[in-house]
């Protein structure tokens, strides 16, 4: 089996698309819109073909600011520790919240964590 895509609800569709394209080298397809259902989405594809479907619906609102069940985070593989540090600093400079500074984790990754436009954690790992 191969993971083809994961989906993420957002209230900031265009901002999220730009975030994943700009910082994680994603390539977005055309926007899909279903006005009857109040639904819009993009598939943002990454180097190996895996995609992140970012979706907005009039039926979905911001979640409370707390931990909840469901997907915890996504992770992007940087080529090395220096790339983790450079991308973390670029995101900080551009005003994104750094959740966790670069460090070696208990499972052996060198990683940092940044919040995407909706506050979802995104790991940058090497």
Protein backbone atom coordinates (compact mmCIF):
# COMPACT_ATOMS: atom_id res chain seq x y z
CA UNK A 1 0.00 0.00 0.00
CA UNK A 2 1.04 3.57 -0.62
CA UNK A 3 -0.39 6.60 1.13
CA UNK A 4 -1.86 8.78 -1.63
CA UNK A 5 -3.17 11.74 0.34
CA UNK A 6 -4.34 13.07 3.67
CA UNK A 7 -7.04 15.71 4.07
CA UNK A 8 -7.13 18.75 6.31
CA UNK A 9 -10.04 21.06 7.09
CA UNK A 10 -9.15 24.74 7.07
CA UNK A 11 -10.91 28.07 7.41
CA UNK A 12 -8.00 29.72 5.56
CA UNK A 13 -7.96 27.88 2.23
CA UNK A 14 -5.82 30.23 0.12
CA UNK A 15 -3.42 31.04 2.97
CA UNK A 16 -2.95 27.32 3.64
CA UNK A 17 -2.36 26.54 -0.03
CA UNK A 18 0.31 29.23 -0.23
CA UNK A 19 1.92 28.03 3.03
CA UNK A 20 2.36 24.44 1.82
CA UNK A 21 3.50 25.53 -1.64
CA UNK A 22 5.95 28.15 -0.38
CA UNK A 23 7.63 26.36 2.52
CA UNK A 24 7.28 22.67 1.63
CA UNK A 25 7.64 22.76 -2.18
CA UNK A 26 4.07 21.68 -2.82
CA UNK A 27 2.40 22.05 -6.19
CA UNK A 28 -1.29 22.83 -6.13
CA UNK A 29 -3.83 21.66 -8.61
CA UNK A 30 -6.85 23.73 -9.63
CA UNK A 31 -9.34 24.68 -6.96
CA UNK A 32 -12.39 22.41 -6.82
CA UNK A 33 -15.60 24.20 -5.86
CA UNK A 34 -19.04 22.77 -5.12
CA UNK A 35 -21.28 25.80 -4.41
CA UNK A 36 -24.31 23.62 -3.63
CA UNK A 37 -22.44 22.05 -0.71
CA UNK A 38 -20.43 25.15 0.29
CA UNK A 39 -17.21 23.19 -0.33
CA UNK A 40 -13.83 24.12 -1.83
CA UNK A 41 -10.54 22.22 -1.94
CA UNK A 42 -7.07 21.97 -3.39
CA UNK A 43 -4.79 18.98 -3.74
CA UNK A 44 -1.23 20.06 -2.98
CA UNK A 45 1.23 17.44 -4.24
CA UNK A 46 4.74 16.86 -2.95
CA UNK A 47 7.88 15.31 -4.46
CA UNK A 48 6.91 11.65 -4.16
CA UNK A 49 3.34 12.23 -5.38
CA UNK A 50 1.74 12.15 -1.95
CA UNK A 51 -0.81 14.95 -1.59
CA UNK A 52 -2.39 17.06 1.10
CA UNK A 53 -6.01 17.87 0.34
CA UNK A 54 -6.84 21.16 2.00
CA UNK A 55 -10.58 21.69 2.29
CA UNK A 56 -12.95 24.44 3.38
CA UNK A 57 -16.66 24.02 4.02
CA UNK A 58 -19.32 26.37 5.29
CA UNK A 59 -20.25 23.55 7.70
CA UNK A 60 -16.78 23.50 9.36
CA UNK A 61 -15.63 26.15 11.82
CA UNK A 62 -12.50 26.68 13.91
CA UNK A 63 -11.86 24.03 16.50
CA UNK A 64 -11.33 24.86 20.16
CA UNK A 65 -7.73 25.51 21.18
CA UNK A 66 -7.07 22.19 22.91
CA UNK A 67 -5.73 18.69 22.29
CA UNK A 68 -8.28 16.32 20.80
CA UNK A 69 -8.39 12.89 19.20
CA UNK A 70 -7.57 12.55 15.52
CA UNK A 71 -4.45 13.22 13.47
CA UNK A 72 -1.74 14.85 15.57
CA UNK A 73 0.65 16.31 12.98
CA UNK A 74 2.25 15.89 9.58
CA UNK A 75 5.99 15.79 8.98
CA UNK A 76 8.17 16.87 6.08
CA UNK A 77 11.63 15.44 5.54
CA UNK A 78 14.36 18.05 5.25
CA UNK A 79 17.62 16.86 3.71
CA UNK A 80 19.72 17.55 6.83
CA UNK A 81 19.90 19.39 10.15
CA UNK A 82 21.00 22.63 8.53
CA UNK A 83 17.89 22.61 6.33
CA UNK A 84 15.70 22.08 9.42
CA UNK A 85 17.31 25.13 11.04
CA UNK A 86 17.16 27.29 7.89
CA UNK A 87 13.48 26.56 7.21
CA UNK A 88 12.59 27.09 10.88
CA UNK A 89 14.25 30.53 10.82
CA UNK A 90 12.58 31.42 7.51
CA UNK A 91 9.17 30.54 8.93
CA UNK A 92 9.89 32.53 12.12
CA UNK A 93 11.01 35.56 10.08
CA UNK A 94 7.84 35.32 8.00
CA UNK A 95 5.72 35.47 11.17
CA UNK A 96 4.75 31.83 11.73
CA UNK A 97 4.65 30.46 15.27
CA UNK A 98 7.44 28.06 16.12
CA UNK A 99 5.92 25.43 18.40
CA UNK A 100 9.18 23.62 19.10
CA UNK A 101 12.75 24.70 18.37
CA UNK A 102 15.13 22.39 16.47
CA UNK A 103 16.27 19.51 18.68
CA UNK A 104 16.97 15.79 18.74
CA UNK A 105 13.83 13.93 19.80
CA UNK A 106 13.53 10.72 21.78
CA UNK A 107 12.87 8.77 18.57
CA UNK A 108 16.10 10.06 17.01
CA UNK A 109 14.83 12.72 14.63
CA UNK A 110 16.32 16.20 14.48
CA UNK A 111 13.18 18.29 14.18
CA UNK A 112 11.35 21.52 14.77
CA UNK A 113 7.60 22.09 14.79
CA UNK A 114 5.80 25.06 13.25
CA UNK A 115 2.10 25.95 13.29
CA UNK A 116 0.42 26.21 9.89
CA UNK A 117 -2.10 29.03 9.25
CA UNK A 118 -4.80 27.17 11.22
CA UNK A 119 -2.43 26.25 14.06
CA UNK A 120 -1.93 22.62 12.99
CA UNK A 121 1.51 21.28 13.93
CA UNK A 122 3.90 20.60 11.07
CA UNK A 123 7.18 18.84 11.84
CA UNK A 124 10.33 19.55 9.86
CA UNK A 125 12.58 16.51 10.31
CA UNK A 126 16.01 15.22 9.32
